[in-house]
Tab-separated table of C-alpha atoms in Angstrom:
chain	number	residue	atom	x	y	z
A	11	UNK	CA	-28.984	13.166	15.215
A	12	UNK	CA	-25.753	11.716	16.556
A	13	UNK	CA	-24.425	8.379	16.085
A	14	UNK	CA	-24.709	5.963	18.934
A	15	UNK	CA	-21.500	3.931	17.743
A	16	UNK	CA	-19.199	7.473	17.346
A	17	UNK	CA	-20.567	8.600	20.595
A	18	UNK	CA	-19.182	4.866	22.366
A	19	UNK	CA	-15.883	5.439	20.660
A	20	UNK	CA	-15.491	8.461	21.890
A	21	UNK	CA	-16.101	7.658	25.220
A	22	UNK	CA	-13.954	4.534	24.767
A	23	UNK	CA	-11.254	7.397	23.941
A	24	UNK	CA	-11.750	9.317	26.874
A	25	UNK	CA	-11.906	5.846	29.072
A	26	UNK	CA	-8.511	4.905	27.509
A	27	UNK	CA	-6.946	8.181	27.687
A	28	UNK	CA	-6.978	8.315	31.776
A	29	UNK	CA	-5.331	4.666	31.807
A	30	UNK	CA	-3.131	3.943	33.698
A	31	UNK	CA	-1.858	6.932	35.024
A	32	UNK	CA	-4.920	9.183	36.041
A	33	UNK	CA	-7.321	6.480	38.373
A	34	UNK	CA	-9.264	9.410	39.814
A	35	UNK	CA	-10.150	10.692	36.390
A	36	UNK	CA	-10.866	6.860	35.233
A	37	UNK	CA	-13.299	6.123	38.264
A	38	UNK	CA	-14.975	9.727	37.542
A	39	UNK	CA	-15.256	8.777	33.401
A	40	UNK	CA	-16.926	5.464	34.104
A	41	UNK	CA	-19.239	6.754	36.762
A	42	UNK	CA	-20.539	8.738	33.496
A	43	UNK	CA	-21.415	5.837	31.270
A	44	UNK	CA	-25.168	5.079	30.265
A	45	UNK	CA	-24.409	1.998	28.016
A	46	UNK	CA	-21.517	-0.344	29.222
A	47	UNK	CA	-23.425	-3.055	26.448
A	48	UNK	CA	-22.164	-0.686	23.552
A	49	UNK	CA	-19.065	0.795	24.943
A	50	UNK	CA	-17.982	-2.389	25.519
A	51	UNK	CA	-18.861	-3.838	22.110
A	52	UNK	CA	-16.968	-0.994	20.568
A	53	UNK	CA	-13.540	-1.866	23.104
A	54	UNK	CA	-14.461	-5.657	21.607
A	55	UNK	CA	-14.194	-4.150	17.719
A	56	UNK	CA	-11.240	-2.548	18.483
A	57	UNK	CA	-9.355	-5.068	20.324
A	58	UNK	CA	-8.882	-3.259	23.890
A	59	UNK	CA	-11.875	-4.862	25.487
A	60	UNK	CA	-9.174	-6.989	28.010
A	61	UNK	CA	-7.450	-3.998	28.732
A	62	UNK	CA	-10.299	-1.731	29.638
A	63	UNK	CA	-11.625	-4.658	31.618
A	64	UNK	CA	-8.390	-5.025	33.495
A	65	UNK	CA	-8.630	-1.687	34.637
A	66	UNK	CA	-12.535	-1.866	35.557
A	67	UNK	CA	-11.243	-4.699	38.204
A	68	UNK	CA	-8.378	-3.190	39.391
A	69	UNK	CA	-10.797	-0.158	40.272
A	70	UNK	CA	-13.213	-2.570	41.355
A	71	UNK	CA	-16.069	-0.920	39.370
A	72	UNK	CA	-19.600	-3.232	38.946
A	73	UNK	CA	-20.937	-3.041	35.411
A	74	UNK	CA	-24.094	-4.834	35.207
A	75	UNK	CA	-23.619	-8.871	35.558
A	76	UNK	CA	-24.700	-9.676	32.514
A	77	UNK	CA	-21.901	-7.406	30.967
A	78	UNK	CA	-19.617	-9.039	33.479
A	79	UNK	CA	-20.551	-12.426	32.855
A	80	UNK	CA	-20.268	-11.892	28.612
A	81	UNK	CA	-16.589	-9.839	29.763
A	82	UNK	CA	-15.051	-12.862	31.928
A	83	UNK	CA	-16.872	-15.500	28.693
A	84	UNK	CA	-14.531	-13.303	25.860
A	85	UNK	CA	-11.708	-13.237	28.382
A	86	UNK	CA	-11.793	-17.218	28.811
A	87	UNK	CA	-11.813	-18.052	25.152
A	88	UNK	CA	-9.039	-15.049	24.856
A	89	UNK	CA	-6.639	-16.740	27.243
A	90	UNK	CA	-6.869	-20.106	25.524
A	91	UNK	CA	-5.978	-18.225	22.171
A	92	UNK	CA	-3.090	-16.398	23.377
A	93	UNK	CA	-1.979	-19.082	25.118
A	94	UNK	CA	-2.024	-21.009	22.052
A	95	UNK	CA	-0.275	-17.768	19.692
A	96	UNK	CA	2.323	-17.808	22.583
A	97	UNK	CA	3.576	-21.391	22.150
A	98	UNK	CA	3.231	-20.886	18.273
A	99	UNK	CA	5.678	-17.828	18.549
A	100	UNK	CA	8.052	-20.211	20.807
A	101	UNK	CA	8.225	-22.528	18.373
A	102	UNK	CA	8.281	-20.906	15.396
A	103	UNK	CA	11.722	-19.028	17.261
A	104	UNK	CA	13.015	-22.084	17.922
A	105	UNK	CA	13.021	-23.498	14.464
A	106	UNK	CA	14.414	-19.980	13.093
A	107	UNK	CA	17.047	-20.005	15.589
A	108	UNK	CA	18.212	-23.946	14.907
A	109	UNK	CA	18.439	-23.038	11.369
A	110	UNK	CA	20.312	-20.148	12.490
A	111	UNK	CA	18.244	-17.120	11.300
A	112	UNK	CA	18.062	-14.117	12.924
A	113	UNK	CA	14.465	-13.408	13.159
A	114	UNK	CA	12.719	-10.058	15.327
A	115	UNK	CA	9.294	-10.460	16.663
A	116	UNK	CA	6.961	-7.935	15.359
A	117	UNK	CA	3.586	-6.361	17.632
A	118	UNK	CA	2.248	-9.552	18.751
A	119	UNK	CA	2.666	-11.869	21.959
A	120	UNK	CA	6.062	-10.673	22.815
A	121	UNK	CA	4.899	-7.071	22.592
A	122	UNK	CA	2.042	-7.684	25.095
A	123	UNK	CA	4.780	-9.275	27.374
A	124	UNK	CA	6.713	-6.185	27.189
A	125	UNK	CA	4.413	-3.380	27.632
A	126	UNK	CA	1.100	-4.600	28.693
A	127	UNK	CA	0.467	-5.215	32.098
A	128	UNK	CA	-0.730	-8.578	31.998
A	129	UNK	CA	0.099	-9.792	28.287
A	130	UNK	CA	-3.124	-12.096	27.946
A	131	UNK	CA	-5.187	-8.095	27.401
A	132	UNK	CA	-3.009	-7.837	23.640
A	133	UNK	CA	-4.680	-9.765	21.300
A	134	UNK	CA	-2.710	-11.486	18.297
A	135	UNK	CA	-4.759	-12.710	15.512
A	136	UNK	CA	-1.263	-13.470	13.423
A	137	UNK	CA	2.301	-13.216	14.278
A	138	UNK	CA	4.563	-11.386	12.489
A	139	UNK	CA	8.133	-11.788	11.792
A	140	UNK	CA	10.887	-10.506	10.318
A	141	UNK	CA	14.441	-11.991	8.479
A	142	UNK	CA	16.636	-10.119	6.339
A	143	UNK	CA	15.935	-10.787	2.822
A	144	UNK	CA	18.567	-12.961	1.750
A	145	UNK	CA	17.814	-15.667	4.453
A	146	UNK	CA	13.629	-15.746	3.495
A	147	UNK	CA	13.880	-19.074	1.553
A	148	UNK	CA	15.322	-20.119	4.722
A	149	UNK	CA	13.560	-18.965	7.239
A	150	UNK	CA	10.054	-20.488	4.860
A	151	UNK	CA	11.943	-23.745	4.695
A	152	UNK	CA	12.760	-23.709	8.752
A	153	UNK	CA	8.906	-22.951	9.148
A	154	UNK	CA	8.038	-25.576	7.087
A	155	UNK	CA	9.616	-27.985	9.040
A	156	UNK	CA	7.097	-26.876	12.096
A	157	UNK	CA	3.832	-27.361	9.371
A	158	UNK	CA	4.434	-23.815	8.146
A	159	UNK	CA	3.945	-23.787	4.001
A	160	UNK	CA	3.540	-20.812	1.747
A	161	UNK	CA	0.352	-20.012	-0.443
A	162	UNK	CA	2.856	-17.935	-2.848
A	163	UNK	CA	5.984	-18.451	-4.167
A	164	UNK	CA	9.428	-16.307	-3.449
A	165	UNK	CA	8.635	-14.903	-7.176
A	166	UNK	CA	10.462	-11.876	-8.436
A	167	UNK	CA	6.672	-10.098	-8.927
A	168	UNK	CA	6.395	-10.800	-5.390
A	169	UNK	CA	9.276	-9.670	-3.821
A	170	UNK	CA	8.860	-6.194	-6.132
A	171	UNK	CA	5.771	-5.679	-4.800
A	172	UNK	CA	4.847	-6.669	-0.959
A	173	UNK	CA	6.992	-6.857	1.779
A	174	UNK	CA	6.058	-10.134	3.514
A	175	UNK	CA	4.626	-13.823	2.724
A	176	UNK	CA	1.884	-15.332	4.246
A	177	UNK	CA	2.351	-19.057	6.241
A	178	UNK	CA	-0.218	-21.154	7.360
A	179	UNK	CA	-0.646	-24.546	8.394
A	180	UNK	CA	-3.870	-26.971	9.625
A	181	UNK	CA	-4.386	-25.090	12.460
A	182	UNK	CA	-3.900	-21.073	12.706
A	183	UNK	CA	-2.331	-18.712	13.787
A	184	UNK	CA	-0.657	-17.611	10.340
A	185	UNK	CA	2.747	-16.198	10.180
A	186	UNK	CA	3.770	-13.001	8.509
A	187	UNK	CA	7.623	-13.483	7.494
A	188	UNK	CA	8.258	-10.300	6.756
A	189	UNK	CA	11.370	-9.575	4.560
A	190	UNK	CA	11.204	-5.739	4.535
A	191	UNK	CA	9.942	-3.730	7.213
A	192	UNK	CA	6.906	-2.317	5.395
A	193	UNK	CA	6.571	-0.685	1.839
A	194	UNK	CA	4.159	1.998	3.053
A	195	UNK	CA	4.471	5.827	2.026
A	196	UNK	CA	6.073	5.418	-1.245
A	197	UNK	CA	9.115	3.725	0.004
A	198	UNK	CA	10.320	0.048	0.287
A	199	UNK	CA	12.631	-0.232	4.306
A	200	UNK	CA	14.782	-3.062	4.156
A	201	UNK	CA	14.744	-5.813	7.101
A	202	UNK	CA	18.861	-5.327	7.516
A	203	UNK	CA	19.029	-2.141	9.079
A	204	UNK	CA	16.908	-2.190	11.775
A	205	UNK	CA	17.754	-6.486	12.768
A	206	UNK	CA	21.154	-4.935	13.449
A	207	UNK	CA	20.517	-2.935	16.475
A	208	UNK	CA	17.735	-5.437	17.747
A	209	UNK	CA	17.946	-6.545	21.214
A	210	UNK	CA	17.165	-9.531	22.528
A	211	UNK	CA	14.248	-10.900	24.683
A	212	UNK	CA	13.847	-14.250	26.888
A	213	UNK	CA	9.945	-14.908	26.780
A	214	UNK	CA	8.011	-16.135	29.482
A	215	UNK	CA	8.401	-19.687	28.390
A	216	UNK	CA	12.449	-18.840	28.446
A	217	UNK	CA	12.629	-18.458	24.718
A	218	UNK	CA	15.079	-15.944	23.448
A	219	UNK	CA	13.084	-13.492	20.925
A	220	UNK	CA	14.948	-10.674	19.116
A	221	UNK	CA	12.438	-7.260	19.331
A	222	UNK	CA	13.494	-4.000	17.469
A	223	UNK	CA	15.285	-0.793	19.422
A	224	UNK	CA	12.971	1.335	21.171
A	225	UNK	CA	13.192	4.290	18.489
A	226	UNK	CA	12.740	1.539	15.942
A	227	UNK	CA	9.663	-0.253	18.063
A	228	UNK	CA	8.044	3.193	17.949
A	229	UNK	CA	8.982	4.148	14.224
A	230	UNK	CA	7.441	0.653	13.052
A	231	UNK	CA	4.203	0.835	15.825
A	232	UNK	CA	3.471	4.252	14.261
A	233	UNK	CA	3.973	3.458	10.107
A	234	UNK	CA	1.677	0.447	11.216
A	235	UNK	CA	-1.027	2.498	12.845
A	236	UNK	CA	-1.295	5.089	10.511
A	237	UNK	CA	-1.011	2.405	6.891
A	238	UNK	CA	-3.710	0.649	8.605
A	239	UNK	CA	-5.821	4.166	9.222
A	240	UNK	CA	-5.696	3.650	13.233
A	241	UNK	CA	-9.073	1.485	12.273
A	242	UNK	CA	-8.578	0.411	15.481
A	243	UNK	CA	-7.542	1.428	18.759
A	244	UNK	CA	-5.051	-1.173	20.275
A	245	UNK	CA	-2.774	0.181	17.594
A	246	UNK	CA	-2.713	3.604	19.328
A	247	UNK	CA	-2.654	1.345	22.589
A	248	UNK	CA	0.394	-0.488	21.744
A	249	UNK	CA	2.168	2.974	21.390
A	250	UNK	CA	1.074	4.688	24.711
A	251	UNK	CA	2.119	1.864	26.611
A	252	UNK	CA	5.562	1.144	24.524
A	253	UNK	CA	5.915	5.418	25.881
A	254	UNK	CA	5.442	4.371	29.009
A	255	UNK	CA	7.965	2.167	29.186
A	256	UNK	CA	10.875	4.153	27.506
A	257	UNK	CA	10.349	7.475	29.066
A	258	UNK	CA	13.685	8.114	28.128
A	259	UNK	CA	12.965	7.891	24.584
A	260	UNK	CA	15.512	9.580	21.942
A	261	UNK	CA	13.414	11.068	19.976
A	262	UNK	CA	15.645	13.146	18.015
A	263	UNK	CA	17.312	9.857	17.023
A	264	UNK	CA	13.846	8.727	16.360
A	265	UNK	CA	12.994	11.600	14.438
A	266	UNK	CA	16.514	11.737	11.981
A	267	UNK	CA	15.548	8.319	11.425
A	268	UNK	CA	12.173	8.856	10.055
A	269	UNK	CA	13.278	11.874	8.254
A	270	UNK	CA	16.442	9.527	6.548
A	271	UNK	CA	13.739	6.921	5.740
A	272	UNK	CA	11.064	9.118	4.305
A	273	UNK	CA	8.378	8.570	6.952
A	274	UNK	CA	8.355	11.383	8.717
A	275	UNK	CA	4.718	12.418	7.732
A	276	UNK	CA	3.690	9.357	8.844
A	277	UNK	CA	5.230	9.389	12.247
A	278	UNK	CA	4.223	13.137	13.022
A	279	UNK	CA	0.625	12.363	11.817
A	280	UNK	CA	0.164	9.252	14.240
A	281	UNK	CA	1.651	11.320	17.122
A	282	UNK	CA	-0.824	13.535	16.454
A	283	UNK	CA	-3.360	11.490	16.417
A	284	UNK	CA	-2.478	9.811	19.752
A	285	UNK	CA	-2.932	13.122	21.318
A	286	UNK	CA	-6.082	13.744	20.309
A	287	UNK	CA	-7.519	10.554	20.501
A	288	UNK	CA	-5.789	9.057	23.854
A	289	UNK	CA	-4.135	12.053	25.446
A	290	UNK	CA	-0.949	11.342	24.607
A	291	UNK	CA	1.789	13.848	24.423
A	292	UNK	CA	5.148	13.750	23.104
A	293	UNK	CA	7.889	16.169	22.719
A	294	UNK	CA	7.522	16.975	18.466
A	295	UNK	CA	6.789	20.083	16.900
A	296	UNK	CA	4.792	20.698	13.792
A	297	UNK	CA	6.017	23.182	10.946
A	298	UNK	CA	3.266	24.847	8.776
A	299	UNK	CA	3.515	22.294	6.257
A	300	UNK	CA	2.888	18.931	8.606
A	301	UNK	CA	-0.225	21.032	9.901
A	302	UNK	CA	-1.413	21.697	6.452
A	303	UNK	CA	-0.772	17.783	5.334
A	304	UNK	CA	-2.191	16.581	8.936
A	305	UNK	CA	-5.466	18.553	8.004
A	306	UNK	CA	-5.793	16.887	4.477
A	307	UNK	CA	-4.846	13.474	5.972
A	308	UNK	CA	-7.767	14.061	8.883
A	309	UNK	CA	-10.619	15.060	6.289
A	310	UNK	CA	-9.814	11.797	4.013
A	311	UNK	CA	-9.916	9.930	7.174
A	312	UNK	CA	-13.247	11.351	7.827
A	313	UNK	CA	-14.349	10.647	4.402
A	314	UNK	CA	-13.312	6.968	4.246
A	315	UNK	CA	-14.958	6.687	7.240
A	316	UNK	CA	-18.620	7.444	5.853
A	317	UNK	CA	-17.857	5.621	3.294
A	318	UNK	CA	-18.998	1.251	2.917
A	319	UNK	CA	-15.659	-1.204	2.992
A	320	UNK	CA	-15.558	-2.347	0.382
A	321	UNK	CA	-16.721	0.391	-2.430
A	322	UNK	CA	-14.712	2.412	-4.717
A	323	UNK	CA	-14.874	5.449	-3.317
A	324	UNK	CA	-13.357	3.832	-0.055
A	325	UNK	CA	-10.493	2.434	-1.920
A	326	UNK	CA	-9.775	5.371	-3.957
A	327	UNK	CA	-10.079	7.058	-0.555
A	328	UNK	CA	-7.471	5.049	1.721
A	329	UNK	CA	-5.371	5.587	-1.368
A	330	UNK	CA	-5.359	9.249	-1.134
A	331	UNK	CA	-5.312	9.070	2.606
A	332	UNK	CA	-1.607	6.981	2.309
A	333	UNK	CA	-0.555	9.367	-0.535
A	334	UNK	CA	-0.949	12.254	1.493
A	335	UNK	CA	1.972	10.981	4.379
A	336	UNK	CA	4.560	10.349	1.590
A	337	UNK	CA	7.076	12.623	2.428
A	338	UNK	CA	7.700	13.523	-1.020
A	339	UNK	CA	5.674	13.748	-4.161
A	340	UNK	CA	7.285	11.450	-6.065
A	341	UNK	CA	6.759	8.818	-3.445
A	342	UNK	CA	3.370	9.353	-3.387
A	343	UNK	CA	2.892	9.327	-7.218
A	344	UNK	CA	5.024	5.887	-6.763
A	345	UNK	CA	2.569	4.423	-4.017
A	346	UNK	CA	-0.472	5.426	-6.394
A	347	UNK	CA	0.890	3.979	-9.324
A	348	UNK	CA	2.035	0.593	-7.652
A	349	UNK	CA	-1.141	0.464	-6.131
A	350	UNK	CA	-3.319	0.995	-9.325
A	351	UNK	CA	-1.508	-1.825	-10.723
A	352	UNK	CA	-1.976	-4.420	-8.162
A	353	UNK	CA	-5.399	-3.735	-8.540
A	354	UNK	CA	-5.457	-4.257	-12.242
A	355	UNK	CA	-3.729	-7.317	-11.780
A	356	UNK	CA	-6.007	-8.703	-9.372
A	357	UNK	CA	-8.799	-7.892	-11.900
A	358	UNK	CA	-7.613	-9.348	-14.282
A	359	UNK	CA	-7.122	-12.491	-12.994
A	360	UNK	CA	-10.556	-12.145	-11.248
A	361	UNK	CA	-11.497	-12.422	-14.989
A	362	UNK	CA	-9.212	-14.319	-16.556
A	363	UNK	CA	-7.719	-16.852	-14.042
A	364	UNK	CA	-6.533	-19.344	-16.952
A	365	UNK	CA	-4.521	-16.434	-18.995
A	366	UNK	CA	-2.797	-14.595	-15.985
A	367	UNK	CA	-0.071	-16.249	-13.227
A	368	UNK	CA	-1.537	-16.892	-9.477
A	369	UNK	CA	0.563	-14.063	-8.046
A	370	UNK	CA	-1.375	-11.561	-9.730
A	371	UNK	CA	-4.412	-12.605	-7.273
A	372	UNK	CA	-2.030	-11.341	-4.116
């Protein structure tokens, strides 16, 4: 018997695949739909709902008005929230840049700006950020004066083992101030590199935002994507439309770059997986062993999948998953054994709170 929620994400797949840039094929795909209620529920789970209902209008194509109605009700309350993450990521610039930090806007509201065709359809339940590592006490402090304060403190355990602190104040969004790009795939990226050849952005409230190179946009979009299992869709969104606005793309310069920083496995694998999941194709070829690696990496995806989030066997899956696009082996036995213990630490102060520091929960 199939499964009514794989076969709405696969047509959600085939919906987003012919957007933008094949209408005819779009209007013939959504003259094929039975259940609008369910595709549309999965587009809500994975955060494209806005887009796919942007292009609905623009084709002028009736789904049934109570769909429409519940659409243009998720819409309004989405407008007011971006609206609201929008003005948070102004001002949260602004204090960076008074304090004189140099601080590049990650994904998020400036991202939709950029790529999206109306940036209200990219939905930002955080915003991410990131400083060099030398000026994080400062950049905290600078967000503090906006109402931003840390749960954690700029420990050594912590900077050893994640690659960003969380900020929060009364009223969300949080802030991600990331001092490293990501510590994914067995290996830690520092911020520094990849701030230098930023470029700079003016917002549409005139705010000047720094955003990473294309190569780097596209390097970061895809270690995201694939550390986070493509669990959702907009990821892989993000990406087609950041293609499809730098055609002119170097990706050998992309591709030396992920091969200097250890995540080419990742990269490959993600562009792989926006092929067969939106249609996308981009000019990369596979050796033997990526197709071998890719194979192992789409079974344990297949497996997490089935399994309940959270259980063990999920865990110990997404592990394996991650370990199998580390370029090398030592990186992945270096991912697996960070990541074992994190999770002893966490258990143990689970269990004994009173004997073991706070950090240990994070």
């Amino acid at each position: 018997m199939k499964n009514p929620a794989i076969d709405c994400e696969q047509t959600l797949e085939l919906l987003l695949s012919a957007v933008p840039d094949d209408p005819v094929r779009f209007k013939q795909l959504c003259s094929e739909v039975e259940d609008w209620d369910q595709v549309l529920n999965s587009a809500l789970h994975h955060g494209v709902e806005s887009l796919l209902h942007h292009y609905l209008m623009e084709l002028r194509f009736k789904l049934p008005p109570a769909i429409e109605e519940r659409a243009h009700r998720w819409q309004t309350i989405k407008d007011l929230w971006q609206a609201h993450s929008q003005s948070t990521l102004d001002e949260a610039l602004r204090a960076l840049d008074s304090a004189f930090i140099t601080a590049v806007a990650l994904k998020g509201p400036a991202l939709g700006e950029r790529v999206y065709p109306d940036p209200r359809m990219r939905y930002s339940a955080d915003l991410d950020l990131l400083v060099a590592s030398d000026d994080l006490e400062r950049a905290a402090a600078a967000l503090k004066g906006i109402g931003y304060g840390a749960k954690e403190s700029y420990s050594r355990f912590l900077r050893k083992y994640h690659y960003h602190i969380i900020l929060s104040r009364s009223c969300p969004p949080v802030i991600e101030l990331h001092f490293r790009l990501t510590d994914g795939f067995g290996v830690e990226i520092a911020a520094e590199e990849f701030i230098s050849r930023a470029g700079t952005y003016r917002t549409s409230r005139g705010t000047v935002a720094n955003v990473l190179s294309p190569e780097d946009e596209m390097l970061f979009l895809s270690i995201h994507a694939a550390g986070h299992r493509f669990i959702r869709l907009s990821w892989l969104c993000d990406i087609k439309l950041l293609l499809r606005k730098y055609p002119d793309l170097d990706w050998t310069t992309l591709v030396a770059r992920a091969n200097s920083l250890h995540l080419l496995a990742a990269l490959l694998f993600t562009c792989e997986t926006l092929h067969t999941r939106l249609g996308v194709k981009v000019p990369l070829n596979e050796a033997m062993p990526q197709r071998i690696r890719s194979r192992m990496a789409n079974f344990l995806l297949a497996a997490t999948a089935r399994q309940p989030d959270p259980s063990r066997r999920f865990l110990v899956g997404k592990m394996a998953f991650t370990a199998s696009l580390c370029d090398r082996p030592g990186a992945a036995l270096g991912f697996l054994r960070r990541q074992l213990l994190l999770i002893v630490r966490r258990r143990a102060h689970r269990h004994f709170p009173s004997l073991t520091p706070e950090e240990w929960s994070y």
